[in-house]
GROMACS .gro file of C-alpha atoms in nm:
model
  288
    1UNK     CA    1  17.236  -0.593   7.492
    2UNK     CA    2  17.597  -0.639   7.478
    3UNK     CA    3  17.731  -0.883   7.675
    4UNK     CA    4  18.050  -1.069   7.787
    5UNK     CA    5  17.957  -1.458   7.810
    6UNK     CA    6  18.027  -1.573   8.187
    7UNK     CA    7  18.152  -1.925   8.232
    8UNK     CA    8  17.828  -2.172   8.233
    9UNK     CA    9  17.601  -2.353   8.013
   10UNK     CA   10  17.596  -2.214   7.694
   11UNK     CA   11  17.218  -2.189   7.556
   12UNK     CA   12  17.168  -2.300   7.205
   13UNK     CA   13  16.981  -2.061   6.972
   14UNK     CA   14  16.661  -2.269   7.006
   15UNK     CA   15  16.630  -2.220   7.373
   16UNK     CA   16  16.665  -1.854   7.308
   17UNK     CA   17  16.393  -1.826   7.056
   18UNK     CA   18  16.173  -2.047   7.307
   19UNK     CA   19  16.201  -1.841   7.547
   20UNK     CA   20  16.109  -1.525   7.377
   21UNK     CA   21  15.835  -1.765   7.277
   22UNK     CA   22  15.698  -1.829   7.622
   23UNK     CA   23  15.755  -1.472   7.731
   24UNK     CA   24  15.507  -1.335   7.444
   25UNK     CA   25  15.254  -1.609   7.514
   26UNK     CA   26  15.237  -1.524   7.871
   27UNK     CA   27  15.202  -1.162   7.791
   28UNK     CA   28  14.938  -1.271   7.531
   29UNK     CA   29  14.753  -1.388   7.788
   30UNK     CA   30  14.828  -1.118   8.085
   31UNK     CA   31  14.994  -1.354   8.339
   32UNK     CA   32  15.216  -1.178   8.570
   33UNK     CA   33  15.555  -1.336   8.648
   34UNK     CA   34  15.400  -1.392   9.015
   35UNK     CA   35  15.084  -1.562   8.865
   36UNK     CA   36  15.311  -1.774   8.603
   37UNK     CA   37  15.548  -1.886   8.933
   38UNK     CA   38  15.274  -2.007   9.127
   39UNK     CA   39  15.145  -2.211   8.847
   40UNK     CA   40  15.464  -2.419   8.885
   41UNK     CA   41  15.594  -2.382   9.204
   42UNK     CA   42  15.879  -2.182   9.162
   43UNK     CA   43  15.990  -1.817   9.255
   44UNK     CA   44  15.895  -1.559   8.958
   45UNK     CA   45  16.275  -1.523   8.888
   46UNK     CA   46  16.299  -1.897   8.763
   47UNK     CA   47  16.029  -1.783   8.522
   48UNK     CA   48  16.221  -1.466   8.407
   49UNK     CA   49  16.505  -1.673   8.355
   50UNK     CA   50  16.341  -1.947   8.150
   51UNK     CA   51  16.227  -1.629   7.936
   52UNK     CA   52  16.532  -1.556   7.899
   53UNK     CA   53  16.714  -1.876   7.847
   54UNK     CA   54  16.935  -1.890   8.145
   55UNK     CA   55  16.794  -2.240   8.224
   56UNK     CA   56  16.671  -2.550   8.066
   57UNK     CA   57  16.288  -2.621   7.985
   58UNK     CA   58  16.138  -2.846   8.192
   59UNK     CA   59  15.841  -3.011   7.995
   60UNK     CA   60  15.615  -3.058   8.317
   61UNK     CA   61  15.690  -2.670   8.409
   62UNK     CA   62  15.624  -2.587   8.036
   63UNK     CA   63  15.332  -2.789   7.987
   64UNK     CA   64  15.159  -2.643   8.287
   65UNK     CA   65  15.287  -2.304   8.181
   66UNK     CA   66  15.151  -2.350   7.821
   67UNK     CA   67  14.800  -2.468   7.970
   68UNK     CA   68  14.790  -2.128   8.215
   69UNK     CA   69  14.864  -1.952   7.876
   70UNK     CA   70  14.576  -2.086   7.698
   71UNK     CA   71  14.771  -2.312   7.462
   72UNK     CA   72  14.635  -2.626   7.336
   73UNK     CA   73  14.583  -2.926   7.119
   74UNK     CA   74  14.847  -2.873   6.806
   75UNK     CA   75  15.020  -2.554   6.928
   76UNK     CA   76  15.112  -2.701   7.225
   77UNK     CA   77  15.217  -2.990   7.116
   78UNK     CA   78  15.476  -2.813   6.862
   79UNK     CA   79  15.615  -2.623   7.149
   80UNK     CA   80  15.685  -2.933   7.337
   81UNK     CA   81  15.827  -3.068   7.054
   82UNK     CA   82  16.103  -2.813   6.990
   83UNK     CA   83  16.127  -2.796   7.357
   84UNK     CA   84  16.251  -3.124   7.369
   85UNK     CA   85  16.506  -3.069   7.080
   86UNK     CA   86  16.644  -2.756   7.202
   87UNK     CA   87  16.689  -2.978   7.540
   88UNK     CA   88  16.952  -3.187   7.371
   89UNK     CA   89  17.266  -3.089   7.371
   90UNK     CA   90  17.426  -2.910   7.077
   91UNK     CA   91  17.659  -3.142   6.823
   92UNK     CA   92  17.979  -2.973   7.011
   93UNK     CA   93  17.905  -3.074   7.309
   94UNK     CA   94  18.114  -3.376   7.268
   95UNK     CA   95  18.423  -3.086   7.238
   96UNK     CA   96  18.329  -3.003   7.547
   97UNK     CA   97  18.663  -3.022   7.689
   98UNK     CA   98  18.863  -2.812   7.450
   99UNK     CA   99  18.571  -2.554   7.378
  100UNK     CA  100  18.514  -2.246   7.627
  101UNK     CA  101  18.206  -2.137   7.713
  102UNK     CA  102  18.223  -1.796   7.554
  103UNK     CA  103  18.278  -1.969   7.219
  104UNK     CA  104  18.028  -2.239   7.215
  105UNK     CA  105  17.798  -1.966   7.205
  106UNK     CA  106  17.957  -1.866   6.905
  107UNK     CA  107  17.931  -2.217   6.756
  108UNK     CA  108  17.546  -2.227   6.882
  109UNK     CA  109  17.508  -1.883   6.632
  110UNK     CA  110  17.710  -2.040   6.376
  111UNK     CA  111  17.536  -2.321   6.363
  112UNK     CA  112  17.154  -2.175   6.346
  113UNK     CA  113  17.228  -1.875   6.131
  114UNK     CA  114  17.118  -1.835   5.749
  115UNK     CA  115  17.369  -1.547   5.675
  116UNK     CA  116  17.724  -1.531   5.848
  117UNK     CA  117  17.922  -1.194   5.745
  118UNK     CA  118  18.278  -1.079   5.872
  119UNK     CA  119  18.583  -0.851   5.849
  120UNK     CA  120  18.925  -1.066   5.932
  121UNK     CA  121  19.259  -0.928   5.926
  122UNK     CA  122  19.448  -1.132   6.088
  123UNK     CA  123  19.381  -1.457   5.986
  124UNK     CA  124  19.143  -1.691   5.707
  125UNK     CA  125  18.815  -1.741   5.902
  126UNK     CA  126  18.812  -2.056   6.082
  127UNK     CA  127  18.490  -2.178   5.838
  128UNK     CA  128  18.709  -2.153   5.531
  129UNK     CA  129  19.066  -2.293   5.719
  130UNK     CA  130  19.278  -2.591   5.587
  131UNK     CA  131  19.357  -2.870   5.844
  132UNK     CA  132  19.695  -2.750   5.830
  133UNK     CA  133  19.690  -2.384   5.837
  134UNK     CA  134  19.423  -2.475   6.114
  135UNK     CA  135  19.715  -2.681   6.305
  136UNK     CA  136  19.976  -2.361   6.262
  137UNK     CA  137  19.702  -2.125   6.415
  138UNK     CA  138  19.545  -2.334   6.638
  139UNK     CA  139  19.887  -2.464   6.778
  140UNK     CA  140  20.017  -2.050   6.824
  141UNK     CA  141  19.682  -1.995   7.017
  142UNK     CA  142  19.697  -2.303   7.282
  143UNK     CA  143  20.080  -2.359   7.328
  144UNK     CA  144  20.039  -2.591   7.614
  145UNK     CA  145  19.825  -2.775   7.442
  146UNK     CA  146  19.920  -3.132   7.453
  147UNK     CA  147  19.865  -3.337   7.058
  148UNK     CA  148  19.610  -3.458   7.145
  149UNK     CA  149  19.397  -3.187   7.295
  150UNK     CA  150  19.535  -2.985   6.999
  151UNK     CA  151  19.385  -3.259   6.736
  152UNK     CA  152  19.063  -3.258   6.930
  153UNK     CA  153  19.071  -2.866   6.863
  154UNK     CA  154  19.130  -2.940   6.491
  155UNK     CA  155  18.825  -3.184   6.443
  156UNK     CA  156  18.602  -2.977   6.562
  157UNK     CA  157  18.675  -2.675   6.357
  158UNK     CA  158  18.647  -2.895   6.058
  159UNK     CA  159  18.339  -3.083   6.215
  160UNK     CA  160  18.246  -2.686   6.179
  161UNK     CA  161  18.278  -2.655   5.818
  162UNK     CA  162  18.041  -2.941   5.765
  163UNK     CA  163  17.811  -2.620   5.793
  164UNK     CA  164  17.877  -2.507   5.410
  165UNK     CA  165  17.801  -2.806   5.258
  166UNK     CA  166  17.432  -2.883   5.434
  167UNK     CA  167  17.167  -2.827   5.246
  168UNK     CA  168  17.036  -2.516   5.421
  169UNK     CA  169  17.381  -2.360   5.415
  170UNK     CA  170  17.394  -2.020   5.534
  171UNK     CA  171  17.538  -1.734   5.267
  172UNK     CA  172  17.872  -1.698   5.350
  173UNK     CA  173  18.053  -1.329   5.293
  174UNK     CA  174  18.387  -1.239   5.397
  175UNK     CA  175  18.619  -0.950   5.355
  176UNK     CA  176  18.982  -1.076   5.438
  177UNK     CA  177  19.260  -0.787   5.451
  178UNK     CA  178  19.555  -0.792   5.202
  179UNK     CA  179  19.761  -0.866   5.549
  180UNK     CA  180  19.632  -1.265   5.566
  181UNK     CA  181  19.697  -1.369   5.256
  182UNK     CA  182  20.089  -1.226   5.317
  183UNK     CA  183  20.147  -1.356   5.669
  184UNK     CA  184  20.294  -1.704   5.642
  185UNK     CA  185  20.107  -1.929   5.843
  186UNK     CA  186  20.271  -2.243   5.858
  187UNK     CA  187  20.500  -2.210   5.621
  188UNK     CA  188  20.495  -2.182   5.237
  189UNK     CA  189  20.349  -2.494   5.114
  190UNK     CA  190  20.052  -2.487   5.405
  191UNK     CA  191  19.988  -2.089   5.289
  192UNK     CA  192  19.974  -2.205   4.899
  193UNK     CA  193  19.720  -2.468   4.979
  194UNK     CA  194  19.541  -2.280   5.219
  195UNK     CA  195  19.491  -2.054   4.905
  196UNK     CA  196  19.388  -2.311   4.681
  197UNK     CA  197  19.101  -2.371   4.897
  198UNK     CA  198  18.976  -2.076   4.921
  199UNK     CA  199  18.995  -2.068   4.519
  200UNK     CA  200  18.816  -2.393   4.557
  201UNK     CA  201  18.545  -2.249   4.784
  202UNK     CA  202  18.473  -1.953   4.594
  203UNK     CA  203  18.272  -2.239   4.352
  204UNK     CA  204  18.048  -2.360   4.655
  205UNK     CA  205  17.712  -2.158   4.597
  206UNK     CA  206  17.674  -1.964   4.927
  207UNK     CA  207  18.022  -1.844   4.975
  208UNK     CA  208  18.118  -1.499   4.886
  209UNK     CA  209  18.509  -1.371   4.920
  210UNK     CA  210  18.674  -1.018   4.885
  211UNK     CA  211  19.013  -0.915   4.975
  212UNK     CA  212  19.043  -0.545   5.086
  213UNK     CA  213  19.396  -0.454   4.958
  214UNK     CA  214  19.644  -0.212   5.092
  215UNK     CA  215  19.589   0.000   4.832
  216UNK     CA  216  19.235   0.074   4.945
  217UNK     CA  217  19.360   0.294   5.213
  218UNK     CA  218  19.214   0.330   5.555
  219UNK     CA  219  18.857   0.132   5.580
  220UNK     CA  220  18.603   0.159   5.858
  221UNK     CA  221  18.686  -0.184   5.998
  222UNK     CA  222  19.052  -0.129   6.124
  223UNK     CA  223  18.925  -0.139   6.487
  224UNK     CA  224  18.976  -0.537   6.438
  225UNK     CA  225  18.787  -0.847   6.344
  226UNK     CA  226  18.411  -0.917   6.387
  227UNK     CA  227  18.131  -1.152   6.278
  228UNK     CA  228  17.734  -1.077   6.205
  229UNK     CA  229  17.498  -1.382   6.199
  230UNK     CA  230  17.120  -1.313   6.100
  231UNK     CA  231  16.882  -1.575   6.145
  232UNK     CA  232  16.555  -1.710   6.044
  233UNK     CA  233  16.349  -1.652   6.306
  234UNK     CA  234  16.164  -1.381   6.357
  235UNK     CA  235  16.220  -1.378   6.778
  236UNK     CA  236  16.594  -1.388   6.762
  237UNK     CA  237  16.737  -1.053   6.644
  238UNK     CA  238  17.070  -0.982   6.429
  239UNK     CA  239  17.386  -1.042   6.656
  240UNK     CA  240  17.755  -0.946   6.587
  241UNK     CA  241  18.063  -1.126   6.779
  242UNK     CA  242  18.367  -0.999   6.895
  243UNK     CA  243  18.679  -1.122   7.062
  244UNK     CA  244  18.940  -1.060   7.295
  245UNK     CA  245  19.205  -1.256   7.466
  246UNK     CA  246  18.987  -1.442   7.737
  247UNK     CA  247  18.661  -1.401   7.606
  248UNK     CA  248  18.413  -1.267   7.357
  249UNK     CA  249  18.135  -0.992   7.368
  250UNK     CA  250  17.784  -1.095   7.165
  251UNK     CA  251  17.588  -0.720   7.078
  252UNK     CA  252  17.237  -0.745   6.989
  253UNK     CA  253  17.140  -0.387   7.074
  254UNK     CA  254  16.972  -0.256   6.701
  255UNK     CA  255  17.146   0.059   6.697
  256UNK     CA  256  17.490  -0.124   6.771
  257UNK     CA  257  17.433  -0.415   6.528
  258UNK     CA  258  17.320  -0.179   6.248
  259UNK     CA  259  17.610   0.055   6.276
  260UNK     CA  260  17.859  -0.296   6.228
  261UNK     CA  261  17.626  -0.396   5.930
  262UNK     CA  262  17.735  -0.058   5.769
  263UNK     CA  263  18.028  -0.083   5.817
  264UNK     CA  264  18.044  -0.417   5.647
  265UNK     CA  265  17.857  -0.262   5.377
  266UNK     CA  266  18.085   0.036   5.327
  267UNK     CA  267  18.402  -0.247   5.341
  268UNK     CA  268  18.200  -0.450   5.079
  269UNK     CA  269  18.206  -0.139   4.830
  270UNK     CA  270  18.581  -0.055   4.905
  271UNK     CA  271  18.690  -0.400   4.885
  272UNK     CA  272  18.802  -0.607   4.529
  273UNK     CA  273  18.503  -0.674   4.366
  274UNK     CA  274  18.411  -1.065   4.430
  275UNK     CA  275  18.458  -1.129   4.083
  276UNK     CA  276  18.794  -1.077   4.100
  277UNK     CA  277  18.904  -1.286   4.424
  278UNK     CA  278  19.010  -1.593   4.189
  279UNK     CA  279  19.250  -1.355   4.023
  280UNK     CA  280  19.431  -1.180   4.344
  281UNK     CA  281  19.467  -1.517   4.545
  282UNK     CA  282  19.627  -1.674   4.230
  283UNK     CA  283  19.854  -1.335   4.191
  284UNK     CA  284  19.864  -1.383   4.616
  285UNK     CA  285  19.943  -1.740   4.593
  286UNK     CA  286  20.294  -1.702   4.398
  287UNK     CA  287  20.465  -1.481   4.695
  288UNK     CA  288  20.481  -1.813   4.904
   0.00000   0.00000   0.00000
């Protein structure tokens, strides 16, 4: 459903796909919440909400819950096993104190997904950002910000962009309006580099660029900026992200998702062609 994050702990994408895990091999095996609860000593909501991923997985809770379910040997084992890793804390935890709840949700997605598409028209997404245009951006967004807690919030967006060089890299499409490659972020020299790199990424295999000019004329995405992540497993459905001032809304309702995925669609076939990006970022890059 849609949902605005609440403050809290943040549950990666492998606790979410364990739990819808645990919830089909308890129905699999027609155990009641009630009957599941009693197995472990604990109210039937703590069940619903390990289904749901609202708490960490205990392995004695899980192992007795796995053995009520009729899992064994091998199986069991493997569950365990992930159990355990999605029990460790995500690599930005250690940015703890400069990232929000609500976003390291966002960085959880990021981090797990195999295809990453958005619309921005404000600004170059924060996967494809220069340290210095990051600074400019970053520095607008968190003006009390002392240096250092400002650096901190640098090093961890590019600790982010580690993500396009792994080598499981998710595909990478954006559609950037005309209006961020004019606005001077940082000044001219930070905007012409900023611009270089993105000529640079356009060569790394999984990224895919296209600039929706002015001349295109209205476009279905004016309502503002989004991002879709799709993922490879089959328990965790399609989810698209969206943010406000304070906080951020994560939609995984089908009907919702699929009406943003055609809209990115219908933006794809308006947009430049991506064959031509190089061209209109190098005719972009001499107006700073």
């Amino acid at each position: 459903m849609s949902e605005a994050r609440p403050a809290g702990a943040a549950p990666t994408v492998l606790r979410r796909v364990l739990g819808k895990r645990l919830r089909r091999l308890r129905e699999r095996a027609k155990v009641s919440f009630e009957e599941a609860a009693r197995a472990i000593e604990v109210t039937p909501l703590t069940v619903r909400r390990m289904e749901k991923a609202e708490v960490g997985l205990k392995i004695p809770y899980l192992k007795e819950l796995l053995r009520n379910y009729g899992v064994r040997g091998p199986e069991m084992e493997d569950f365990l096993a992930l159990a355990r890793e999605a029990n460790q804390p995500g690599w930005w935890h250690q940015f703890r104190d400069v990232l929000p709840d609500w976003f390291s949700v966002y960085v959880s997605l990021e981090t797990e997904a195999t295809v990453i598409r958005a619309y921005e028209p404000h600004y170059v997404p924060g996967l494809l950002q220069t340290e210095d245009y990051a600074r400019a951006v970053l520095r607008m967004g968190f003006p009390s910000d002392t240096e250092e807690e400002l650096e901190r919030r640098i090093a961890l967006r590019v600790k982010r962009q580690g993500l396009l060089t792994k080598p499981d890299a998710p595909t990478i499409w954006a559609i950037l309006d005309e209006t961020v490659l004019h606005r001077p972020v940082g000044g001219s020299r930070v905007m012409r580099d900023q611009i270089d790199h993105l000529i640079d990424t356009l060569d790394v295999p999984k990224v895919r660029l296209q600039i929706m000019r002015f001349a295109a004329g209205p476009h279905p995405g004016a309502f503002g900026p989004f991002h879709y992540f799709r993922f490879g497993f089959s328990e965790l459905p399609d989810v698209v992200y969206t943010e406000s001032l304070t906080g951020a809304v994560y939609v995984d309702k089908p009907a919702e998702v699929v009406a943003y995925l055609e809209v990115l669609d219908r933006m794809a076939v308006q947009a430049e062609p991506i064959g031509d990006s190089s061209t209109i970022l190098a005719e972009l890059r001499k107006e700073h």
